[in-house]
Amino acid sequence: MWTINEVAVAGRLSRPAEQRVLPSGGSVVSLEVTVPRVVGPSETVPVSWADAPAWSATLDVGQEILVVGRVRRRFFRAGGATQSRTEVVAHRVLRLPAGRRARQ
């Protein structure tokens, strides 16, 4: 039996990269990647990137990127209720050259 949880997402950033420092001292960069679809509206995919390199702070709206990672659903308490969020946990993020289509 195989168990695979690997995903590749290519698209444009819909907001600038946001870096947070965790209580443990590590850091996480949050990204939102908008992925065009052949039919229907675009979809936005939330991405978390732990201990990202310094250049990640320069990622801005419109930058085309490729994210390779895994899908994770995490649960947390907010406002007295349990909530969840599904996101991609990035293993690797690549900036795509300007003008190159994300579908390639």
PDB file of C-alpha atoms in Angstrom:
ATOM      1  CA  MET A   1       0.000   0.000   0.000  1.00  0.00           C
ATOM      2  CA  TRP A   2       1.312   3.428  -0.944  1.00  0.00           C
ATOM      3  CA  THR A   3       0.754   6.573   1.020  1.00  0.00           C
ATOM      4  CA  ILE A   4       1.579   9.733  -0.893  1.00  0.00           C
ATOM      5  CA  ASN A   5       0.935  13.306   0.129  1.00  0.00           C
ATOM      6  CA  GLU A   6       2.840  15.439  -2.379  1.00  0.00           C
ATOM      7  CA  VAL A   7       1.559  18.476  -4.233  1.00  0.00           C
ATOM      8  CA  ALA A   8       2.891  21.047  -6.702  1.00  0.00           C
ATOM      9  CA  VAL A   9       1.139  24.407  -6.996  1.00  0.00           C
ATOM     10  CA  ALA A  10       2.069  27.001  -9.618  1.00  0.00           C
ATOM     11  CA  GLY A  11       0.523  30.451  -9.800  1.00  0.00           C
ATOM     12  CA  ARG A  12       0.822  34.100  -8.811  1.00  0.00           C
ATOM     13  CA  LEU A  13       0.977  35.539  -5.310  1.00  0.00           C
ATOM     14  CA  SER A  14      -2.261  37.296  -4.438  1.00  0.00           C
ATOM     15  CA  ARG A  15      -0.723  39.116  -1.460  1.00  0.00           C
ATOM     16  CA  PRO A  16       2.801  39.857  -0.242  1.00  0.00           C
ATOM     17  CA  ALA A  17       4.670  37.229   1.769  1.00  0.00           C
ATOM     18  CA  GLU A  18       4.019  37.556   5.502  1.00  0.00           C
ATOM     19  CA  GLN A  19       6.669  36.376   7.962  1.00  0.00           C
ATOM     20  CA  ARG A  20       5.856  35.480  11.584  1.00  0.00           C
ATOM     21  CA  VAL A  21       8.287  34.562  14.346  1.00  0.00           C
ATOM     22  CA  LEU A  22       7.069  31.648  16.455  1.00  0.00           C
ATOM     23  CA  PRO A  23       7.432  31.395  20.257  1.00  0.00           C
ATOM     24  CA  SER A  24       9.962  28.608  19.619  1.00  0.00           C
ATOM     25  CA  GLY A  25      12.189  31.108  17.790  1.00  0.00           C
ATOM     26  CA  GLY A  26      11.543  29.624  14.338  1.00  0.00           C
ATOM     27  CA  SER A  27       9.750  31.497  11.599  1.00  0.00           C
ATOM     28  CA  VAL A  28       6.941  30.802   9.154  1.00  0.00           C
ATOM     29  CA  VAL A  29       6.230  32.625   5.908  1.00  0.00           C
ATOM     30  CA  SER A  30       2.586  32.657   4.803  1.00  0.00           C
ATOM     31  CA  LEU A  31       1.801  32.864   1.094  1.00  0.00           C
ATOM     32  CA  GLU A  32      -1.418  32.894  -0.905  1.00  0.00           C
ATOM     33  CA  VAL A  33      -1.031  31.504  -4.408  1.00  0.00           C
ATOM     34  CA  THR A  34      -3.771  32.156  -6.959  1.00  0.00           C
ATOM     35  CA  VAL A  35      -3.997  29.331  -9.465  1.00  0.00           C
ATOM     36  CA  PRO A  36      -5.773  29.893 -12.789  1.00  0.00           C
ATOM     37  CA  ARG A  37      -8.159  27.201 -13.990  1.00  0.00           C
ATOM     38  CA  VAL A  38      -9.005  26.321 -17.577  1.00  0.00           C
ATOM     39  CA  VAL A  39     -12.721  26.446 -16.767  1.00  0.00           C
ATOM     40  CA  GLY A  40     -14.197  28.473 -13.934  1.00  0.00           C
ATOM     41  CA  PRO A  41     -12.766  31.021 -11.537  1.00  0.00           C
ATOM     42  CA  SER A  42      -9.214  30.972 -10.188  1.00  0.00           C
ATOM     43  CA  GLU A  43      -8.557  29.300  -6.832  1.00  0.00           C
ATOM     44  CA  THR A  44      -6.421  30.617  -3.982  1.00  0.00           C
ATOM     45  CA  VAL A  45      -4.213  28.173  -2.088  1.00  0.00           C
ATOM     46  CA  PRO A  46      -2.783  29.055   1.351  1.00  0.00           C
ATOM     47  CA  VAL A  47       0.863  28.035   1.829  1.00  0.00           C
ATOM     48  CA  SER A  48       2.997  27.840   5.007  1.00  0.00           C
ATOM     49  CA  TRP A  49       6.770  27.804   4.602  1.00  0.00           C
ATOM     50  CA  ALA A  50       8.781  27.104   7.772  1.00  0.00           C
ATOM     51  CA  ASP A  51      12.289  28.513   8.169  1.00  0.00           C
ATOM     52  CA  ALA A  52      12.191  30.058   4.691  1.00  0.00           C
ATOM     53  CA  PRO A  53      15.327  31.773   3.325  1.00  0.00           C
ATOM     54  CA  ALA A  54      15.729  35.538   3.687  1.00  0.00           C
ATOM     55  CA  TRP A  55      14.773  36.215   0.051  1.00  0.00           C
ATOM     56  CA  SER A  56      11.241  34.986   0.786  1.00  0.00           C
ATOM     57  CA  ALA A  57      10.494  38.382   2.352  1.00  0.00           C
ATOM     58  CA  THR A  58      10.888  39.975  -1.098  1.00  0.00           C
ATOM     59  CA  LEU A  59       8.035  37.951  -2.632  1.00  0.00           C
ATOM     60  CA  ASP A  60       5.236  40.314  -3.606  1.00  0.00           C
ATOM     61  CA  VAL A  61       1.864  40.396  -5.338  1.00  0.00           C
ATOM     62  CA  GLY A  62       1.996  39.103  -8.910  1.00  0.00           C
ATOM     63  CA  GLN A  63       5.219  37.100  -8.509  1.00  0.00           C
ATOM     64  CA  GLU A  64       4.885  33.736 -10.240  1.00  0.00           C
ATOM     65  CA  ILE A  65       6.046  30.860  -8.070  1.00  0.00           C
ATOM     66  CA  LEU A  66       6.095  27.084  -7.933  1.00  0.00           C
ATOM     67  CA  VAL A  67       5.480  25.460  -4.548  1.00  0.00           C
ATOM     68  CA  VAL A  68       6.296  21.810  -3.838  1.00  0.00           C
ATOM     69  CA  GLY A  69       5.047  20.415  -0.553  1.00  0.00           C
ATOM     70  CA  ARG A  70       2.364  18.443   1.214  1.00  0.00           C
ATOM     71  CA  VAL A  71      -1.263  19.074   2.132  1.00  0.00           C
ATOM     72  CA  ARG A  72      -2.037  19.491   5.831  1.00  0.00           C
ATOM     73  CA  ARG A  73      -5.233  20.120   7.731  1.00  0.00           C
ATOM     74  CA  ARG A  74      -4.633  21.641  11.126  1.00  0.00           C
ATOM     75  CA  PHE A  75      -7.047  22.293  13.962  1.00  0.00           C
ATOM     76  CA  PHE A  76      -6.977  25.186  16.427  1.00  0.00           C
ATOM     77  CA  ARG A  77      -9.147  26.917  18.997  1.00  0.00           C
ATOM     78  CA  ALA A  78     -10.456  30.391  18.192  1.00  0.00           C
ATOM     79  CA  GLY A  79     -13.290  32.259  19.840  1.00  0.00           C
ATOM     80  CA  GLY A  80     -14.120  29.275  22.036  1.00  0.00           C
ATOM     81  CA  ALA A  81     -14.659  26.949  19.065  1.00  0.00           C
ATOM     82  CA  THR A  82     -12.492  24.430  17.235  1.00  0.00           C
ATOM     83  CA  GLN A  83     -11.707  25.514  13.689  1.00  0.00           C
ATOM     84  CA  SER A  84      -9.625  24.009  10.913  1.00  0.00           C
ATOM     85  CA  ARG A  85      -7.552  25.163   7.969  1.00  0.00           C
ATOM     86  CA  THR A  86      -6.267  23.194   5.005  1.00  0.00           C
ATOM     87  CA  GLU A  87      -2.979  24.455   3.590  1.00  0.00           C
ATOM     88  CA  VAL A  88       0.099  23.426   1.665  1.00  0.00           C
ATOM     89  CA  VAL A  89       3.234  23.037   3.781  1.00  0.00           C
ATOM     90  CA  ALA A  90       6.058  24.024   1.443  1.00  0.00           C
ATOM     91  CA  HIS A  91       9.210  21.960   1.149  1.00  0.00           C
ATOM     92  CA  ARG A  92      10.505  24.104  -1.680  1.00  0.00           C
ATOM     93  CA  VAL A  93       9.448  27.367  -3.337  1.00  0.00           C
ATOM     94  CA  LEU A  94      10.862  28.573  -6.644  1.00  0.00           C
ATOM     95  CA  ARG A  95      10.438  31.973  -8.251  1.00  0.00           C
ATOM     96  CA  LEU A  96       9.468  31.576 -11.885  1.00  0.00           C
ATOM     97  CA  PRO A  97      11.040  33.931 -14.423  1.00  0.00           C
ATOM     98  CA  ALA A  98       8.996  37.029 -15.300  1.00  0.00           C
ATOM     99  CA  GLY A  99       6.640  36.435 -18.174  1.00  0.00           C
ATOM    100  CA  ARG A 100       6.748  32.658 -17.881  1.00  0.00           C
ATOM    101  CA  ARG A 101       3.320  31.103 -17.616  1.00  0.00           C
ATOM    102  CA  ALA A 102       2.674  29.181 -14.404  1.00  0.00           C
ATOM    103  CA  ARG A 103       1.095  26.301 -16.354  1.00  0.00           C
ATOM    104  CA  GLN A 104       4.469  25.478 -17.944  1.00  0.00           C
TER     105      GLN A 104
END
